[in-house]
Short mmCIF file of N, CA and C in Angstrom, two decimals:
data_model
loop_
_atom_site.label_atom_id
_atom_site.label_comp_id
_atom_site.label_asym_id
_atom_site.label_seq_id
_atom_site.Cartn_x
_atom_site.Cartn_y
_atom_site.Cartn_z
N MET U 2 -11.48 -27.14 22.66
CA MET U 2 -10.71 -26.04 22.12
C MET U 2 -11.58 -25.28 21.12
N ASN U 3 -11.75 -24.00 21.37
CA ASN U 3 -12.59 -23.15 20.52
C ASN U 3 -11.72 -22.40 19.52
N ILE U 4 -11.74 -22.85 18.28
CA ILE U 4 -10.95 -22.21 17.22
C ILE U 4 -11.89 -21.41 16.35
N SER U 5 -11.53 -20.16 16.12
CA SER U 5 -12.34 -19.30 15.27
C SER U 5 -12.48 -19.92 13.88
N LYS U 6 -13.62 -19.67 13.26
CA LYS U 6 -13.86 -20.22 11.92
C LYS U 6 -12.92 -19.62 10.89
N ASN U 7 -12.25 -18.53 11.24
CA ASN U 7 -11.32 -17.89 10.31
C ASN U 7 -9.85 -18.05 10.71
N SER U 8 -9.57 -18.80 11.74
CA SER U 8 -8.20 -18.90 12.25
C SER U 8 -7.21 -19.34 11.19
N TYR U 9 -7.57 -20.35 10.41
CA TYR U 9 -6.64 -20.85 9.39
C TYR U 9 -6.40 -19.79 8.31
N TYR U 10 -7.42 -19.04 7.98
CA TYR U 10 -7.27 -17.97 6.99
C TYR U 10 -6.39 -16.84 7.55
N TYR U 11 -6.59 -16.51 8.81
CA TYR U 11 -5.76 -15.48 9.46
C TYR U 11 -4.29 -15.92 9.49
N ILE U 12 -4.09 -17.18 9.82
CA ILE U 12 -2.71 -17.70 9.87
C ILE U 12 -2.09 -17.67 8.48
N PHE U 13 -2.84 -18.11 7.48
CA PHE U 13 -2.32 -18.11 6.11
C PHE U 13 -2.01 -16.67 5.67
N GLY U 14 -2.90 -15.74 5.96
CA GLY U 14 -2.66 -14.34 5.61
C GLY U 14 -1.44 -13.78 6.30
N THR U 15 -1.27 -14.12 7.56
CA THR U 15 -0.11 -13.63 8.32
C THR U 15 1.18 -14.25 7.79
N VAL U 16 1.16 -15.52 7.46
CA VAL U 16 2.34 -16.18 6.88
C VAL U 16 2.68 -15.54 5.53
N LEU U 17 1.67 -15.29 4.71
CA LEU U 17 1.90 -14.63 3.42
C LEU U 17 2.51 -13.25 3.63
N PHE U 18 2.00 -12.51 4.60
CA PHE U 18 2.53 -11.19 4.95
C PHE U 18 4.01 -11.28 5.32
N VAL U 19 4.35 -12.22 6.18
CA VAL U 19 5.74 -12.39 6.62
C VAL U 19 6.64 -12.79 5.44
N LEU U 20 6.14 -13.67 4.59
CA LEU U 20 6.92 -14.07 3.42
C LEU U 20 7.16 -12.89 2.47
N LEU U 21 6.14 -12.07 2.28
CA LEU U 21 6.29 -10.88 1.44
C LEU U 21 7.32 -9.93 2.04
N LYS U 22 7.24 -9.71 3.34
CA LYS U 22 8.19 -8.82 4.02
C LYS U 22 9.62 -9.37 3.91
N PHE U 23 9.78 -10.67 4.07
CA PHE U 23 11.10 -11.28 3.93
C PHE U 23 11.59 -11.13 2.48
N GLY U 24 10.69 -11.34 1.54
CA GLY U 24 11.05 -11.17 0.13
C GLY U 24 11.49 -9.75 -0.18
N PHE U 25 10.84 -8.79 0.45
CA PHE U 25 11.21 -7.39 0.23
C PHE U 25 12.64 -7.12 0.73
N LYS U 26 12.96 -7.68 1.87
CA LYS U 26 14.32 -7.49 2.42
C LYS U 26 15.38 -8.03 1.46
N GLN U 27 15.04 -9.11 0.76
CA GLN U 27 15.99 -9.74 -0.16
C GLN U 27 15.95 -9.13 -1.57
N SER U 28 14.97 -8.27 -1.82
CA SER U 28 14.77 -7.77 -3.18
C SER U 28 15.74 -6.64 -3.52
N ASN U 29 15.87 -6.43 -4.83
CA ASN U 29 16.63 -5.28 -5.30
C ASN U 29 15.68 -4.37 -6.08
N LEU U 30 16.22 -3.32 -6.63
CA LEU U 30 15.41 -2.33 -7.33
C LEU U 30 14.60 -2.94 -8.48
N GLU U 31 15.25 -3.80 -9.24
CA GLU U 31 14.57 -4.41 -10.40
C GLU U 31 13.41 -5.30 -9.98
N ASP U 32 13.51 -5.93 -8.82
CA ASP U 32 12.43 -6.78 -8.32
C ASP U 32 11.17 -5.99 -8.00
N LEU U 33 11.33 -4.70 -7.77
CA LEU U 33 10.20 -3.85 -7.36
C LEU U 33 9.64 -3.01 -8.51
N THR U 34 10.00 -3.37 -9.72
CA THR U 34 9.52 -2.64 -10.90
C THR U 34 7.99 -2.63 -10.96
N PHE U 35 7.35 -3.70 -10.51
CA PHE U 35 5.88 -3.78 -10.55
C PHE U 35 5.23 -2.66 -9.72
N LEU U 36 5.95 -2.13 -8.73
CA LEU U 36 5.46 -0.99 -7.94
C LEU U 36 6.05 0.33 -8.44
N LEU U 37 7.32 0.32 -8.74
CA LEU U 37 8.02 1.57 -9.06
C LEU U 37 7.66 2.13 -10.44
N LYS U 38 7.57 1.29 -11.44
CA LYS U 38 7.31 1.77 -12.80
C LYS U 38 5.95 2.47 -12.91
N PRO U 39 4.87 1.84 -12.44
CA PRO U 39 3.57 2.53 -12.52
C PRO U 39 3.54 3.82 -11.70
N THR U 40 4.20 3.80 -10.54
CA THR U 40 4.27 5.00 -9.71
C THR U 40 5.01 6.10 -10.46
N ASP U 41 6.11 5.75 -11.09
CA ASP U 41 6.88 6.72 -11.86
C ASP U 41 6.07 7.27 -13.03
N LEU U 42 5.34 6.42 -13.71
CA LEU U 42 4.52 6.87 -14.85
C LEU U 42 3.42 7.83 -14.40
N LEU U 43 2.75 7.51 -13.30
CA LEU U 43 1.70 8.40 -12.78
C LEU U 43 2.28 9.72 -12.32
N LEU U 44 3.40 9.66 -11.61
CA LEU U 44 4.04 10.90 -11.15
C LEU U 44 4.49 11.76 -12.32
N SER U 45 5.06 11.13 -13.33
CA SER U 45 5.48 11.86 -14.53
C SER U 45 4.31 12.59 -15.17
N ALA U 46 3.17 11.92 -15.24
CA ALA U 46 1.97 12.54 -15.82
C ALA U 46 1.46 13.69 -14.95
N MET U 47 1.55 13.53 -13.63
CA MET U 47 1.04 14.57 -12.72
C MET U 47 1.88 15.84 -12.74
N VAL U 48 3.20 15.69 -12.80
CA VAL U 48 4.08 16.85 -12.69
C VAL U 48 4.69 17.28 -14.01
N GLY U 49 4.42 16.53 -15.07
CA GLY U 49 4.96 16.88 -16.38
C GLY U 49 6.47 16.74 -16.44
N SER U 50 6.97 15.70 -15.83
CA SER U 50 8.41 15.46 -15.81
C SER U 50 8.68 14.05 -16.31
N SER U 51 9.69 13.90 -17.14
CA SER U 51 10.05 12.56 -17.57
C SER U 51 11.23 12.08 -16.74
N SER U 52 11.33 10.77 -16.63
CA SER U 52 12.40 10.19 -15.82
C SER U 52 13.34 9.38 -16.68
N GLU U 53 14.49 9.13 -16.12
CA GLU U 53 15.47 8.25 -16.74
C GLU U 53 15.75 7.15 -15.73
N TYR U 54 15.64 5.88 -16.18
CA TYR U 54 15.95 4.78 -15.27
C TYR U 54 17.45 4.58 -15.21
N ILE U 55 18.00 4.58 -14.02
CA ILE U 55 19.43 4.37 -13.82
C ILE U 55 19.59 3.08 -13.01
N ASP U 56 20.31 2.12 -13.57
CA ASP U 56 20.51 0.83 -12.90
C ASP U 56 20.99 1.00 -11.47
N ASN U 57 20.39 0.22 -10.57
CA ASN U 57 20.74 0.18 -9.16
C ASN U 57 20.55 1.51 -8.43
N ILE U 58 19.91 2.47 -9.07
CA ILE U 58 19.63 3.76 -8.42
C ILE U 58 18.13 4.02 -8.40
N GLY U 59 17.49 4.01 -9.57
CA GLY U 59 16.06 4.23 -9.65
C GLY U 59 15.68 5.12 -10.81
N TYR U 60 14.49 5.69 -10.72
CA TYR U 60 13.95 6.57 -11.75
C TYR U 60 14.31 8.01 -11.37
N TYR U 61 15.18 8.61 -12.17
CA TYR U 61 15.67 9.95 -11.87
C TYR U 61 14.90 10.98 -12.69
N HIS U 62 14.31 11.95 -11.98
CA HIS U 62 13.63 13.07 -12.61
C HIS U 62 14.55 14.28 -12.51
N GLN U 63 15.22 14.59 -13.61
CA GLN U 63 16.18 15.69 -13.60
C GLN U 63 15.50 17.02 -13.31
N LYS U 64 14.32 17.23 -13.90
CA LYS U 64 13.58 18.48 -13.70
C LYS U 64 13.26 18.73 -12.22
N LEU U 65 12.99 17.67 -11.49
CA LEU U 65 12.64 17.77 -10.07
C LEU U 65 13.82 17.50 -9.14
N ASP U 66 14.89 16.97 -9.69
CA ASP U 66 16.04 16.51 -8.93
C ASP U 66 15.60 15.51 -7.85
N VAL U 67 14.83 14.51 -8.30
CA VAL U 67 14.25 13.50 -7.41
C VAL U 67 14.55 12.12 -7.98
N VAL U 68 14.88 11.19 -7.10
CA VAL U 68 15.07 9.80 -7.49
C VAL U 68 13.99 8.96 -6.80
N ILE U 69 13.30 8.15 -7.59
CA ILE U 69 12.34 7.20 -7.04
C ILE U 69 13.05 5.86 -6.99
N ASP U 70 13.35 5.42 -5.76
CA ASP U 70 14.15 4.21 -5.58
C ASP U 70 13.40 3.17 -4.74
N LYS U 71 14.11 2.17 -4.28
CA LYS U 71 13.50 1.07 -3.53
C LYS U 71 12.72 1.57 -2.31
N SER U 72 13.26 2.58 -1.64
CA SER U 72 12.59 3.09 -0.45
C SER U 72 11.28 3.80 -0.78
N CYS U 73 11.08 4.14 -2.05
CA CYS U 73 9.86 4.83 -2.50
C CYS U 73 8.81 3.86 -3.04
N ALA U 74 9.08 2.58 -2.99
CA ALA U 74 8.21 1.61 -3.65
C ALA U 74 6.82 1.50 -3.03
N GLY U 75 6.69 1.76 -1.74
CA GLY U 75 5.40 1.61 -1.09
C GLY U 75 5.10 0.17 -0.70
N PHE U 76 6.13 -0.66 -0.64
CA PHE U 76 5.93 -2.07 -0.36
C PHE U 76 5.31 -2.30 1.01
N ASN U 77 5.77 -1.57 2.02
CA ASN U 77 5.21 -1.73 3.37
C ASN U 77 3.74 -1.35 3.40
N LEU U 78 3.38 -0.27 2.71
CA LEU U 78 1.98 0.12 2.62
C LEU U 78 1.17 -0.99 1.97
N TRP U 79 1.69 -1.57 0.90
CA TRP U 79 0.99 -2.63 0.18
C TRP U 79 0.72 -3.82 1.10
N THR U 80 1.72 -4.26 1.84
CA THR U 80 1.52 -5.45 2.68
C THR U 80 0.61 -5.16 3.86
N ILE U 81 0.72 -3.98 4.44
CA ILE U 81 -0.17 -3.62 5.56
C ILE U 81 -1.60 -3.48 5.08
N LEU U 82 -1.78 -2.83 3.94
CA LEU U 82 -3.12 -2.66 3.36
C LEU U 82 -3.73 -4.02 3.04
N PHE U 83 -2.93 -4.91 2.47
CA PHE U 83 -3.40 -6.27 2.16
C PHE U 83 -3.89 -6.96 3.42
N LEU U 84 -3.08 -6.96 4.46
CA LEU U 84 -3.44 -7.66 5.69
C LEU U 84 -4.67 -7.03 6.35
N MET U 85 -4.74 -5.72 6.37
CA MET U 85 -5.88 -5.03 6.97
C MET U 85 -7.18 -5.38 6.24
N LEU U 86 -7.16 -5.27 4.92
CA LEU U 86 -8.37 -5.56 4.13
C LEU U 86 -8.73 -7.04 4.19
N LEU U 87 -7.72 -7.89 4.19
CA LEU U 87 -7.98 -9.33 4.27
C LEU U 87 -8.72 -9.67 5.57
N TYR U 88 -8.22 -9.19 6.69
CA TYR U 88 -8.87 -9.47 7.97
C TYR U 88 -10.28 -8.89 8.01
N LEU U 89 -10.45 -7.73 7.44
CA LEU U 89 -11.76 -7.09 7.41
C LEU U 89 -12.75 -7.91 6.57
N PHE U 90 -12.34 -8.34 5.39
CA PHE U 90 -13.22 -9.13 4.53
C PHE U 90 -13.47 -10.52 5.10
N LEU U 91 -12.45 -11.14 5.68
CA LEU U 91 -12.66 -12.47 6.26
C LEU U 91 -13.68 -12.44 7.39
N GLU U 92 -13.68 -11.37 8.14
CA GLU U 92 -14.61 -11.23 9.26
C GLU U 92 -16.06 -11.28 8.79
N HIS U 93 -16.32 -10.81 7.57
CA HIS U 93 -17.69 -10.71 7.08
C HIS U 93 -18.02 -11.72 5.98
N SER U 94 -17.06 -12.56 5.60
CA SER U 94 -17.30 -13.55 4.56
C SER U 94 -17.93 -14.80 5.16
N LYS U 95 -18.91 -15.32 4.47
CA LYS U 95 -19.66 -16.45 5.01
C LYS U 95 -19.14 -17.81 4.53
N THR U 96 -18.78 -17.93 3.25
CA THR U 96 -18.43 -19.24 2.70
C THR U 96 -16.92 -19.37 2.51
N HIS U 97 -16.47 -20.61 2.48
CA HIS U 97 -15.06 -20.88 2.26
C HIS U 97 -14.65 -20.46 0.84
N PHE U 98 -15.55 -20.61 -0.11
CA PHE U 98 -15.26 -20.21 -1.49
C PHE U 98 -14.94 -18.71 -1.56
N ILE U 99 -15.76 -17.90 -0.92
CA ILE U 99 -15.53 -16.45 -0.89
C ILE U 99 -14.21 -16.15 -0.20
N LYS U 100 -13.94 -16.83 0.88
CA LYS U 100 -12.70 -16.59 1.63
C LYS U 100 -11.47 -16.95 0.79
N MET U 101 -11.57 -17.97 -0.02
CA MET U 101 -10.45 -18.36 -0.88
C MET U 101 -10.24 -17.34 -2.00
N ILE U 102 -11.32 -16.84 -2.55
CA ILE U 102 -11.23 -15.86 -3.64
C ILE U 102 -10.74 -14.51 -3.13
N VAL U 103 -11.03 -14.20 -1.88
CA VAL U 103 -10.67 -12.92 -1.29
C VAL U 103 -9.15 -12.70 -1.33
N PHE U 104 -8.36 -13.72 -1.09
CA PHE U 104 -6.90 -13.57 -1.03
C PHE U 104 -6.30 -12.93 -2.27
N PRO U 105 -6.44 -13.55 -3.45
CA PRO U 105 -5.80 -12.93 -4.62
C PRO U 105 -6.44 -11.60 -5.02
N LEU U 106 -7.75 -11.49 -4.82
CA LEU U 106 -8.41 -10.23 -5.19
C LEU U 106 -7.93 -9.06 -4.32
N ILE U 107 -7.81 -9.30 -3.04
CA ILE U 107 -7.35 -8.24 -2.14
C ILE U 107 -5.87 -7.94 -2.37
N LEU U 108 -5.09 -8.95 -2.68
CA LEU U 108 -3.68 -8.73 -2.99
C LEU U 108 -3.54 -7.81 -4.21
N LEU U 109 -4.32 -8.07 -5.24
CA LEU U 109 -4.30 -7.25 -6.45
C LEU U 109 -4.89 -5.86 -6.20
N PHE U 110 -6.02 -5.80 -5.53
CA PHE U 110 -6.66 -4.52 -5.22
C PHE U 110 -5.73 -3.65 -4.38
N SER U 111 -5.09 -4.24 -3.39
CA SER U 111 -4.16 -3.50 -2.54
C SER U 111 -2.98 -2.97 -3.34
N LEU U 112 -2.53 -3.74 -4.30
CA LEU U 112 -1.42 -3.32 -5.16
C LEU U 112 -1.80 -2.08 -5.97
N VAL U 113 -2.96 -2.11 -6.59
CA VAL U 113 -3.41 -0.99 -7.41
C VAL U 113 -3.60 0.26 -6.55
N ILE U 114 -4.26 0.12 -5.43
CA ILE U 114 -4.48 1.26 -4.55
C ILE U 114 -3.16 1.80 -4.01
N THR U 115 -2.23 0.92 -3.68
CA THR U 115 -0.92 1.34 -3.19
C THR U 115 -0.20 2.21 -4.21
N ILE U 116 -0.28 1.86 -5.47
CA ILE U 116 0.38 2.65 -6.52
C ILE U 116 -0.18 4.07 -6.54
N PHE U 117 -1.49 4.21 -6.43
CA PHE U 117 -2.10 5.54 -6.44
C PHE U 117 -1.73 6.34 -5.18
N VAL U 118 -1.81 5.70 -4.03
CA VAL U 118 -1.48 6.39 -2.77
C VAL U 118 0.00 6.75 -2.74
N ASN U 119 0.83 5.84 -3.19
CA ASN U 119 2.27 6.08 -3.21
C ASN U 119 2.61 7.26 -4.11
N THR U 120 1.96 7.34 -5.25
CA THR U 120 2.17 8.47 -6.16
C THR U 120 1.74 9.76 -5.48
N ALA U 121 0.61 9.74 -4.82
CA ALA U 121 0.14 10.93 -4.11
C ALA U 121 1.11 11.33 -3.01
N ARG U 122 1.64 10.35 -2.30
CA ARG U 122 2.61 10.63 -1.22
C ARG U 122 3.86 11.30 -1.77
N ILE U 123 4.37 10.78 -2.87
CA ILE U 123 5.57 11.37 -3.48
C ILE U 123 5.27 12.77 -4.00
N PHE U 124 4.10 12.94 -4.61
CA PHE U 124 3.70 14.25 -5.13
C PHE U 124 3.61 15.28 -3.99
N VAL U 125 2.95 14.91 -2.90
CA VAL U 125 2.83 15.81 -1.75
C VAL U 125 4.21 16.17 -1.21
N SER U 126 5.07 15.20 -1.16
CA SER U 126 6.42 15.43 -0.66
C SER U 126 7.18 16.40 -1.58
N ILE U 127 7.05 16.22 -2.86
CA ILE U 127 7.74 17.09 -3.82
C ILE U 127 7.26 18.53 -3.71
N ILE U 128 5.95 18.73 -3.64
CA ILE U 128 5.43 20.10 -3.67
C ILE U 128 5.54 20.83 -2.34
N SER U 129 5.70 20.08 -1.24
CA SER U 129 5.69 20.76 0.06
C SER U 129 6.98 20.67 0.85
N GLN U 130 7.90 19.81 0.45
CA GLN U 130 9.09 19.55 1.26
C GLN U 130 9.93 20.81 1.48
N ASN U 131 10.25 21.56 0.45
CA ASN U 131 11.10 22.74 0.62
C ASN U 131 10.43 23.80 1.48
N THR U 132 9.15 24.04 1.26
CA THR U 132 8.44 25.05 2.05
C THR U 132 8.38 24.65 3.52
N LEU U 133 8.06 23.38 3.78
CA LEU U 133 7.98 22.92 5.16
C LEU U 133 9.33 22.94 5.86
N SER U 134 10.39 22.59 5.14
CA SER U 134 11.72 22.60 5.78
C SER U 134 12.14 24.02 6.15
N GLU U 135 11.73 25.02 5.36
CA GLU U 135 12.03 26.41 5.69
C GLU U 135 11.18 26.89 6.86
N LEU U 136 9.91 26.50 6.89
CA LEU U 136 9.01 26.92 7.97
C LEU U 136 9.33 26.25 9.31
N LEU U 137 9.63 24.98 9.26
CA LEU U 137 9.81 24.19 10.48
C LEU U 137 11.27 24.01 10.88
N TYR U 138 12.18 24.47 10.06
CA TYR U 138 13.61 24.35 10.32
C TYR U 138 14.03 22.90 10.58
N LEU U 139 13.48 22.00 9.78
CA LEU U 139 13.83 20.60 9.89
C LEU U 139 14.57 20.17 8.62
N GLN U 140 15.35 19.11 8.74
CA GLN U 140 16.05 18.58 7.58
C GLN U 140 15.02 17.96 6.63
N THR U 141 15.35 18.00 5.34
CA THR U 141 14.39 17.52 4.34
C THR U 141 14.04 16.04 4.51
N HIS U 142 14.99 15.21 4.95
CA HIS U 142 14.65 13.79 5.11
C HIS U 142 13.64 13.58 6.24
N VAL U 143 13.67 14.42 7.26
CA VAL U 143 12.70 14.33 8.35
C VAL U 143 11.31 14.71 7.83
N ILE U 144 11.25 15.78 7.05
CA ILE U 144 9.98 16.21 6.43
C ILE U 144 9.46 15.11 5.51
N HIS U 145 10.34 14.57 4.68
CA HIS U 145 9.97 13.53 3.72
C HIS U 145 9.37 12.31 4.44
N GLU U 146 10.03 11.85 5.47
CA GLU U 146 9.54 10.68 6.21
C GLU U 146 8.25 11.00 6.96
N GLY U 147 8.19 12.18 7.55
CA GLY U 147 6.99 12.59 8.27
C GLY U 147 5.77 12.67 7.37
N LEU U 148 5.95 13.26 6.19
CA LEU U 148 4.84 13.34 5.23
C LEU U 148 4.42 11.94 4.78
N GLY U 149 5.39 11.08 4.58
CA GLY U 149 5.08 9.70 4.18
C GLY U 149 4.25 8.99 5.23
N ILE U 150 4.64 9.12 6.47
CA ILE U 150 3.88 8.50 7.57
C ILE U 150 2.48 9.08 7.65
N LEU U 151 2.37 10.40 7.56
CA LEU U 151 1.08 11.07 7.65
C LEU U 151 0.14 10.64 6.52
N VAL U 152 0.63 10.65 5.30
CA VAL U 152 -0.21 10.27 4.15
C VAL U 152 -0.61 8.80 4.25
N ASN U 153 0.35 7.92 4.50
CA ASN U 153 0.03 6.49 4.54
C ASN U 153 -0.89 6.12 5.70
N LEU U 154 -0.63 6.65 6.88
CA LEU U 154 -1.48 6.35 8.03
C LEU U 154 -2.89 6.90 7.83
N SER U 155 -2.98 8.12 7.33
CA SER U 155 -4.31 8.71 7.05
C SER U 155 -5.07 7.86 6.05
N PHE U 156 -4.39 7.44 5.01
CA PHE U 156 -5.03 6.61 4.00
C PHE U 156 -5.51 5.28 4.60
N LEU U 157 -4.68 4.65 5.39
CA LEU U 157 -5.06 3.36 5.99
C LEU U 157 -6.29 3.52 6.89
N ILE U 158 -6.33 4.57 7.68
CA ILE U 158 -7.48 4.81 8.57
C ILE U 158 -8.74 5.06 7.76
N VAL U 159 -8.66 5.95 6.79
CA VAL U 159 -9.84 6.27 5.96
C VAL U 159 -10.29 5.03 5.19
N THR U 160 -9.36 4.27 4.64
CA THR U 160 -9.70 3.07 3.89
C THR U 160 -10.40 2.05 4.79
N TYR U 161 -9.89 1.88 6.00
CA TYR U 161 -10.52 0.95 6.94
C TYR U 161 -11.96 1.38 7.24
N LEU U 162 -12.13 2.65 7.55
CA LEU U 162 -13.47 3.14 7.92
C LEU U 162 -14.45 3.01 6.76
N ILE U 163 -14.03 3.38 5.57
CA ILE U 163 -14.92 3.30 4.40
C ILE U 163 -15.23 1.84 4.07
N THR U 164 -14.20 0.99 4.05
CA THR U 164 -14.41 -0.42 3.71
C THR U 164 -15.31 -1.11 4.73
N ASP U 165 -15.06 -0.86 6.00
CA ASP U 165 -15.88 -1.46 7.06
C ASP U 165 -17.34 -1.03 6.92
N THR U 166 -17.56 0.25 6.67
CA THR U 166 -18.93 0.76 6.50
C THR U 166 -19.61 0.12 5.29
N LEU U 167 -18.89 0.04 4.17
CA LEU U 167 -19.47 -0.55 2.95
C LEU U 167 -19.77 -2.03 3.14
N ILE U 168 -18.87 -2.76 3.77
CA ILE U 168 -19.09 -4.19 3.99
C ILE U 168 -20.30 -4.40 4.90
N LYS U 169 -20.38 -3.63 5.97
CA LYS U 169 -21.52 -3.77 6.88
C LYS U 169 -22.83 -3.41 6.20
N LYS U 170 -22.79 -2.37 5.38
CA LYS U 170 -24.00 -1.96 4.65
C LYS U 170 -24.40 -3.05 3.66
N TYR U 171 -23.43 -3.59 2.93
CA TYR U 171 -23.73 -4.63 1.95
C TYR U 171 -24.24 -5.89 2.63
N THR U 172 -23.58 -6.33 3.69
CA THR U 172 -24.01 -7.58 4.34
C THR U 172 -25.36 -7.40 5.01
N HIS U 173 -25.64 -6.22 5.55
CA HIS U 173 -26.95 -5.95 6.14
C HIS U 173 -28.02 -5.96 5.04
N HIS U 174 -27.72 -5.32 3.92
CA HIS U 174 -28.67 -5.29 2.80
C HIS U 174 -28.90 -6.70 2.25
N ALA U 175 -27.83 -7.50 2.15
CA ALA U 175 -27.94 -8.86 1.63
C ALA U 175 -28.80 -9.73 2.56
N GLN U 176 -28.74 -9.48 3.85
CA GLN U 176 -29.53 -10.26 4.80
C GLN U 176 -31.01 -9.91 4.71
N LEU U 177 -31.33 -8.68 4.30
CA LEU U 177 -32.72 -8.25 4.19
C LEU U 177 -33.40 -8.80 2.95
N THR U 178 -32.61 -9.10 1.92
CA THR U 178 -33.22 -9.58 0.68
C THR U 178 -33.27 -11.07 0.61
#
C-alpha cells in the first residue's frame, strides 16, 4: 500500500476544516467577534463611519445604513484559505517538524489575511452596490453576493499563484545553497 508522506497531515487538515465548519454552523454572532470586530474597525477607518454593536444583530453603521453580521464574518473564506495554503505548504515541506509548525502558523496567517480581504469585500460592496443595481437592474442582495464571490474567488486564485511561485522559488534557492 503506497501512502503519501503527507496523507496523515492532509487528513488532519481536512478533519480540522470540517470541525471548523461544524463549529461555524453552531456559532452565534458573539462567537465570531474575533473576525467581525477587526473587520468592523478596519471598515470604520476606511469609510470614516463609526458603528454601534447591537446584540444578536451585529455592528450597525448608521451613516452607511449597513449591518455587519454573522454572514459578513468571512468564516468560509478563512477555512478555505487555511486548507488551500496548508496543502500548498505541506507539498513543499520536507521535515515533520516544519509540517507540525505549519498548521498553527497558517491558521493564524489565514485569519489575518481573511480580515483584510473581508474588509475589502465589504468596502467594494458598499461603494458599488447601488450603482451596479441601477445599471444591471438586479436586486441588491444579488449584487452583494456576486461581488462577494468575485472578490473572494479572485483573492484565492491570486493568493494561490503568488504563494506557489514564492514557495517554489524559495525551495529552489534553498536547494542551490
